[in-house]
Amino acid sequence: MSKALDGVRILDFTHVQSGPTCTQLLAWFGADVIKVERAGEGDATRTQLRDIPGVDSLYFTMLNHNKRSITLDTKTPKGKEVLETLIKQCDVLVENFAPGALDRMGFTWARIQELNPKMVVASVKGFGPGPYADCKVYENVAQCTGGAASTTGFDDGPPMVTGAQIGDSGTGLHLALGIVTALYQRTHTGRGQKVDAAMQDSVLNLCRVKLRDQQRLERTGRMEEYPQFPNGEFGDAVPRAGNASGGGQPGSILKCKGWESDPNAYTYFITQGQAWESICKVIGREEWITDPDYATLQARLPRLASIFETIEEWTKTKTKFEVMDILNKFNIPCGPILSMKEIAAEPSLRATGTIVEVDHPERGKYLTVGNPIKLSDSSTEVTRSPLLGEHTDEVLMQLGYSAQDIAAMREERVI
């Protein structure tokens, strides 16, 4: 069975997380991703957070599956020549250098167009055009400047960043969409184009409901589904809402049996309107079904805190999995708080390829995430990440260089 991106060749100048997330996704869909690294060093994450001395870290391996690695010194004349050849023969160049780095290498957009007018050049940046365009950005900075941190956490505490890498990996996912969109448009125009994804913009896109709430707050002065209602005060900016959903279906994280010793013995419980009657029956509060103080969503909103306290008295008598089993029978939305240990051991995630075991020649077997996007006609096989420079000779020979040429480049430390 062919892959969705068979025949697409990606020149991967990315490092750390945002760019490699993008190119790994393209590789999972069948693109030939050629990762260009510096000889002797490679991607910085090869050595970061190592758990086995002298072996590529999990940080690197889990972001660079299905790729080929070559080493190349692009500062040398021969290295620039090889890079020009790569540009001519690739479809996409992806980079997350510091602003202006590609231009300083001599490969401006105009120069790349001269070499290959069909090439798509995709870039991750911290910020879009504006006063911060030249600033360096990391994951947590993106979360803070994109609106996530100010709206995450509890109202009586400081802003918080989330453990989900919405700045780095989130931007990589946005960039991948931009790339395949540009490739599709190229089938009509025959031209390449630039694709930019700013980390601030990507985080904001994931926080759009909070921008929605900012406008609602400015119009009404309050938001009834937030825990600050009815007794707390609203300021002029969207507040932190704790574990409230911030949407039309009120929800909260509640303790389950064993919470005293298990930090993850909790469930997320949603008091969805159409399930209200079933909720009342399950927790033994059938009188709430007709009580005017509880019968409608509008009546319940000022009482959400006490409602969830009552529901929690019931959830504390069940394990989080028992809660899910019971509530699902009544179509009551809920979800156990799963730890990474529980997720890693979940058989259904292994069966769907969401969690994959990969064998590495140096570190042995390890777990990684698989492709979260499933295509019916293009299955994903997750292959191990490449060793540094593992495919240098192979790629150069495919570009037309002879064994003698390659030996000379190695002697001159170009590769």
Tab-separated table of N, CA and C in Angstrom, residues 179-270:
chain	number	residue	atom	x	y	z
A	179	ILE	N	2.285	23.042	5.319
A	179	ILE	CA	3.123	22.437	4.278
A	179	ILE	C	2.285	21.625	3.297
A	180	VAL	N	1.433	20.740	3.820
A	180	VAL	CA	0.650	19.906	2.902
A	180	VAL	C	-0.343	20.767	2.115
A	181	THR	N	-0.799	21.865	2.706
A	181	THR	CA	-1.677	22.781	1.976
A	181	THR	C	-0.919	23.445	0.828
A	182	ALA	N	0.318	23.875	1.111
A	182	ALA	CA	1.136	24.499	0.068
A	182	ALA	C	1.477	23.499	-1.028
A	183	LEU	N	1.737	22.252	-0.653
A	183	LEU	CA	2.018	21.226	-1.663
A	183	LEU	C	0.795	20.970	-2.536
A	184	TYR	N	-0.372	20.990	-1.924
A	184	TYR	CA	-1.594	20.806	-2.716
A	184	TYR	C	-1.784	21.973	-3.681
A	185	GLN	N	-1.582	23.199	-3.192
A	185	GLN	CA	-1.740	24.348	-4.071
A	185	GLN	C	-0.727	24.298	-5.213
A	186	ARG	N	0.459	23.759	-4.947
A	186	ARG	CA	1.488	23.656	-5.979
A	186	ARG	C	1.036	22.773	-7.149
A	187	THR	N	0.156	21.814	-6.869
A	187	THR	CA	-0.327	20.961	-7.953
A	187	THR	C	-1.131	21.763	-8.972
A	188	HIS	N	-1.635	22.945	-8.563
A	188	HIS	CA	-2.403	23.803	-9.471
A	188	HIS	C	-1.556	24.926	-10.058
A	189	THR	N	-0.639	25.457	-9.243
A	189	THR	CA	0.126	26.636	-9.671
A	189	THR	C	1.506	26.289	-10.194
A	190	GLY	N	2.052	25.143	-9.753
A	190	GLY	CA	3.414	24.787	-10.125
A	190	GLY	C	4.471	25.560	-9.363
A	191	ARG	N	4.063	26.370	-8.410
A	191	ARG	CA	5.001	27.223	-7.674
A	191	ARG	C	5.076	26.827	-6.209
A	192	GLY	N	6.247	27.006	-5.642
A	192	GLY	CA	6.406	26.872	-4.202
A	192	GLY	C	6.006	28.167	-3.519
A	193	GLN	N	6.057	28.158	-2.201
A	193	GLN	CA	5.753	29.373	-1.447
A	193	GLN	C	6.319	29.241	-0.043
A	194	LYS	N	6.311	30.348	0.685
A	194	LYS	CA	6.777	30.331	2.065
A	194	LYS	C	5.602	29.994	2.994
A	195	VAL	N	5.893	29.208	4.007
A	195	VAL	CA	4.906	28.852	5.025
A	195	VAL	C	5.508	29.199	6.378
A	196	ASP	N	4.861	30.055	7.125
A	196	ASP	CA	5.358	30.461	8.436
A	196	ASP	C	4.354	30.094	9.517
A	197	ALA	N	4.853	29.580	10.626
A	197	ALA	CA	4.016	29.322	11.798
A	197	ALA	C	4.726	29.910	13.007
A	198	ALA	N	4.102	30.890	13.631
A	198	ALA	CA	4.666	31.509	14.834
A	198	ALA	C	4.122	30.812	16.067
A	199	MET	N	4.983	30.589	17.041
A	199	MET	CA	4.575	29.868	18.248
A	199	MET	C	3.500	30.631	19.010
A	200	GLN	N	3.638	31.937	19.111
A	200	GLN	CA	2.611	32.735	19.785
A	200	GLN	C	1.263	32.566	19.098
A	201	ASP	N	1.267	32.627	17.765
A	201	ASP	CA	0.025	32.511	17.003
A	201	ASP	C	-0.614	31.143	17.197
A	202	SER	N	0.226	30.095	17.199
A	202	SER	CA	-0.297	28.735	17.321
A	202	SER	C	-0.920	28.505	18.692
A	203	VAL	N	-0.263	28.991	19.745
A	203	VAL	CA	-0.838	28.853	21.086
A	203	VAL	C	-2.157	29.606	21.172
A	204	LEU	N	-2.189	30.811	20.616
A	204	LEU	CA	-3.434	31.585	20.635
A	204	LEU	C	-4.538	30.851	19.892
A	205	ASN	N	-4.207	30.212	18.788
A	205	ASN	CA	-5.219	29.456	18.053
A	205	ASN	C	-5.809	28.354	18.921
A	206	LEU	N	-4.977	27.740	19.766
A	206	LEU	CA	-5.459	26.700	20.664
A	206	LEU	C	-6.208	27.280	21.863
A	207	CYS	N	-6.067	28.588	22.073
A	207	CYS	CA	-6.745	29.269	23.191
A	207	CYS	C	-7.899	30.140	22.700
A	208	ARG	N	-8.419	29.846	21.541
A	208	ARG	CA	-9.412	30.744	20.950
A	208	ARG	C	-10.646	30.906	21.827
A	209	VAL	N	-11.011	29.851	22.601
A	209	VAL	CA	-12.210	29.975	23.434
A	209	VAL	C	-12.011	31.020	24.523
A	210	LYS	N	-10.758	31.251	24.908
A	210	LYS	CA	-10.498	32.277	25.918
A	210	LYS	C	-10.595	33.679	25.310
A	211	LEU	N	-10.228	33.813	24.043
A	211	LEU	CA	-10.447	35.089	23.367
A	211	LEU	C	-11.941	35.335	23.196
A	212	ARG	N	-12.674	34.265	22.949
A	212	ARG	CA	-14.145	34.363	22.933
A	212	ARG	C	-14.637	34.898	24.269
A	213	ASP	N	-14.119	34.321	25.362
A	213	ASP	CA	-14.585	34.705	26.693
A	213	ASP	C	-14.183	36.135	27.050
A	214	GLN	N	-13.043	36.601	26.536
A	214	GLN	CA	-12.635	37.977	26.801
A	214	GLN	C	-13.684	38.948	26.272
A	215	GLN	N	-14.195	38.674	25.109
A	215	GLN	CA	-15.201	39.552	24.514
A	215	GLN	C	-16.547	39.439	25.229
A	216	ARG	N	-16.871	38.233	25.664
A	216	ARG	CA	-18.109	38.063	26.444
A	216	ARG	C	-18.012	38.813	27.760
A	217	LEU	N	-16.828	38.724	28.394
A	217	LEU	CA	-16.625	39.403	29.677
A	217	LEU	C	-16.761	40.912	29.517
A	218	GLU	N	-16.178	41.447	28.464
A	218	GLU	CA	-16.256	42.890	28.241
A	218	GLU	C	-17.699	43.340	27.991
A	219	ARG	N	-18.496	42.444	27.441
A	219	ARG	CA	-19.879	42.814	27.140
A	219	ARG	C	-20.794	42.682	28.359
A	220	THR	N	-20.592	41.627	29.161
A	220	THR	CA	-21.550	41.327	30.235
A	220	THR	C	-20.992	41.537	31.639
A	221	GLY	N	-19.658	41.589	31.774
A	221	GLY	CA	-19.059	41.790	33.090
A	221	GLY	C	-18.957	40.543	33.939
A	222	ARG	N	-19.438	39.423	33.412
A	222	ARG	CA	-19.358	38.179	34.176
A	222	ARG	C	-19.515	36.991	33.217
A	223	MET	N	-19.087	35.825	33.701
A	223	MET	CA	-19.265	34.592	32.931
A	223	MET	C	-19.768	33.528	33.895
A	224	GLU	N	-21.016	33.145	33.728
A	224	GLU	CA	-21.706	32.348	34.727
A	224	GLU	C	-21.201	30.913	34.826
A	225	GLU	N	-20.501	30.432	33.809
A	225	GLU	CA	-19.993	29.058	33.872
A	225	GLU	C	-18.628	28.986	34.543
A	226	TYR	N	-18.049	30.135	34.898
A	226	TYR	CA	-16.762	30.172	35.590
A	226	TYR	C	-16.971	30.041	37.095
A	227	PRO	N	-16.002	29.467	37.821
A	227	PRO	CA	-16.184	29.256	39.274
A	227	PRO	C	-16.260	30.557	40.070
A	228	GLN	N	-15.855	31.688	39.482
A	228	GLN	CA	-15.957	32.967	40.183
A	228	GLN	C	-17.417	33.409	40.346
A	229	PHE	N	-18.305	32.805	39.563
A	229	PHE	CA	-19.736	33.146	39.653
A	229	PHE	C	-20.421	32.196	40.640
A	230	PRO	N	-21.270	32.692	41.549
A	230	PRO	CA	-21.791	34.067	41.637
A	230	PRO	C	-21.120	34.908	42.711
A	231	ASN	N	-20.269	34.296	43.537
A	231	ASN	CA	-19.791	35.017	44.718
A	231	ASN	C	-18.460	35.737	44.519
A	232	GLY	N	-17.686	35.328	43.521
A	232	GLY	CA	-16.406	35.964	43.288
A	232	GLY	C	-16.530	37.206	42.423
A	233	GLU	N	-15.384	37.840	42.209
A	233	GLU	CA	-15.372	39.054	41.406
A	233	GLU	C	-14.663	38.797	40.076
A	234	PHE	N	-15.135	39.452	39.046
A	234	PHE	CA	-14.497	39.398	37.733
A	234	PHE	C	-13.752	40.705	37.503
A	235	GLY	N	-12.528	40.589	37.000
A	235	GLY	CA	-11.779	41.778	36.626
A	235	GLY	C	-12.038	42.115	35.176
A	236	ASP	N	-11.037	42.746	34.542
A	236	ASP	CA	-11.228	43.148	33.146
A	236	ASP	C	-10.598	42.170	32.166
A	237	ALA	N	-10.018	41.059	32.683
A	237	ALA	CA	-9.428	40.041	31.807
A	237	ALA	C	-9.962	38.674	32.191
A	238	VAL	N	-9.965	37.748	31.250
A	238	VAL	CA	-10.452	36.392	31.514
A	238	VAL	C	-9.659	35.784	32.665
A	239	PRO	N	-10.330	35.329	33.712
A	239	PRO	CA	-9.617	34.780	34.870
A	239	PRO	C	-9.237	33.317	34.678
A	240	ARG	N	-8.400	32.819	35.584
A	240	ARG	CA	-8.108	31.391	35.624
A	240	ARG	C	-9.322	30.676	36.198
A	241	ALA	N	-9.640	29.539	35.585
A	241	ALA	CA	-10.909	28.878	35.913
A	241	ALA	C	-10.727	27.530	36.580
A	242	GLY	N	-9.506	27.239	37.082
A	242	GLY	CA	-9.304	25.954	37.738
A	242	GLY	C	-9.554	24.815	36.775
A	243	ASN	N	-10.366	23.856	37.187
A	243	ASN	CA	-10.693	22.714	36.335
A	243	ASN	C	-12.054	22.832	35.670
A	244	ALA	N	-12.648	24.032	35.748
A	244	ALA	CA	-13.909	24.235	35.049
A	244	ALA	C	-13.664	24.175	33.546
A	245	SER	N	-14.642	23.712	32.818
A	245	SER	CA	-14.455	23.549	31.374
A	245	SER	C	-14.408	24.882	30.654
A	246	GLY	N	-15.031	25.904	31.225
A	246	GLY	CA	-15.076	27.185	30.545
A	246	GLY	C	-15.982	27.170	29.334
A	247	GLY	N	-16.866	26.205	29.263
A	247	GLY	CA	-17.759	26.096	28.112
A	247	GLY	C	-19.192	25.912	28.550
A	248	GLY	N	-20.009	25.449	27.635
A	248	GLY	CA	-21.430	25.312	27.917
A	248	GLY	C	-21.784	24.091	28.740
A	249	GLN	N	-20.821	23.177	28.952
A	249	GLN	CA	-21.067	21.962	29.725
A	249	GLN	C	-20.204	21.998	30.980
A	250	PRO	N	-20.732	22.418	32.116
A	250	PRO	CA	-19.919	22.543	33.329
A	250	PRO	C	-19.267	21.223	33.720
A	251	GLY	N	-17.990	21.289	34.087
A	251	GLY	CA	-17.274	20.090	34.491
A	251	GLY	C	-16.271	20.390	35.584
A	252	SER	N	-15.820	19.321	36.264
A	252	SER	CA	-14.841	19.498	37.328
A	252	SER	C	-14.122	18.184	37.577
A	253	ILE	N	-12.908	18.271	38.117
A	253	ILE	CA	-12.159	17.081	38.516
A	253	ILE	C	-12.530	16.739	39.953
A	254	LEU	N	-12.948	15.483	40.159
A	254	LEU	CA	-13.443	15.047	41.458
A	254	LEU	C	-12.631	13.872	41.994
A	255	LYS	N	-12.536	13.784	43.297
A	255	LYS	CA	-11.809	12.700	43.947
A	255	LYS	C	-12.544	11.374	43.771
A	256	CYS	N	-11.762	10.312	43.642
A	256	CYS	CA	-12.318	8.965	43.578
A	256	CYS	C	-11.707	8.117	44.680
A	257	LYS	N	-12.178	6.915	44.822
A	257	LYS	CA	-11.687	6.013	45.855
A	257	LYS	C	-10.169	5.856	45.741
A	258	GLY	N	-9.489	6.036	46.857
A	258	GLY	CA	-8.041	5.906	46.885
A	258	GLY	C	-7.290	7.200	46.703
A	259	TRP	N	-7.995	8.321	46.630
A	259	TRP	CA	-7.347	9.598	46.368
A	259	TRP	C	-6.354	9.995	47.448
A	260	GLU	N	-6.532	9.463	48.657
A	260	GLU	CA	-5.638	9.831	49.761
A	260	GLU	C	-4.191	9.436	49.491
A	261	SER	N	-3.988	8.323	48.761
A	261	SER	CA	-2.625	7.832	48.514
A	261	SER	C	-2.237	7.842	47.040
A	262	ASP	N	-3.224	7.933	46.160
A	262	ASP	CA	-2.949	7.914	44.725
A	262	ASP	C	-3.202	9.306	44.151
A	263	PRO	N	-2.153	10.004	43.693
A	263	PRO	CA	-2.339	11.375	43.197
A	263	PRO	C	-3.161	11.459	41.919
A	264	ASN	N	-3.466	10.318	41.305
A	264	ASN	CA	-4.253	10.328	40.076
A	264	ASN	C	-5.601	9.613	40.217
A	265	ALA	N	-6.027	9.404	41.454
A	265	ALA	CA	-7.331	8.773	41.687
A	265	ALA	C	-8.430	9.834	41.619
A	266	TYR	N	-8.618	10.344	40.424
A	266	TYR	CA	-9.587	11.404	40.174
A	266	TYR	C	-10.295	11.123	38.856
A	267	THR	N	-11.428	11.772	38.670
A	267	THR	CA	-12.151	11.676	37.401
A	267	THR	C	-12.606	13.061	36.987
A	268	TYR	N	-12.772	13.250	35.690
A	268	TYR	CA	-13.382	14.490	35.216
A	268	TYR	C	-14.854	14.203	34.968
A	269	PHE	N	-15.711	14.986	35.592
A	269	PHE	CA	-17.154	14.760	35.579
A	269	PHE	C	-17.826	15.969	34.936
A	270	ILE	N	-18.655	15.718	33.934
A	270	ILE	CA	-19.361	16.795	33.229
A	270	ILE	C	-20.861	16.687	33.496
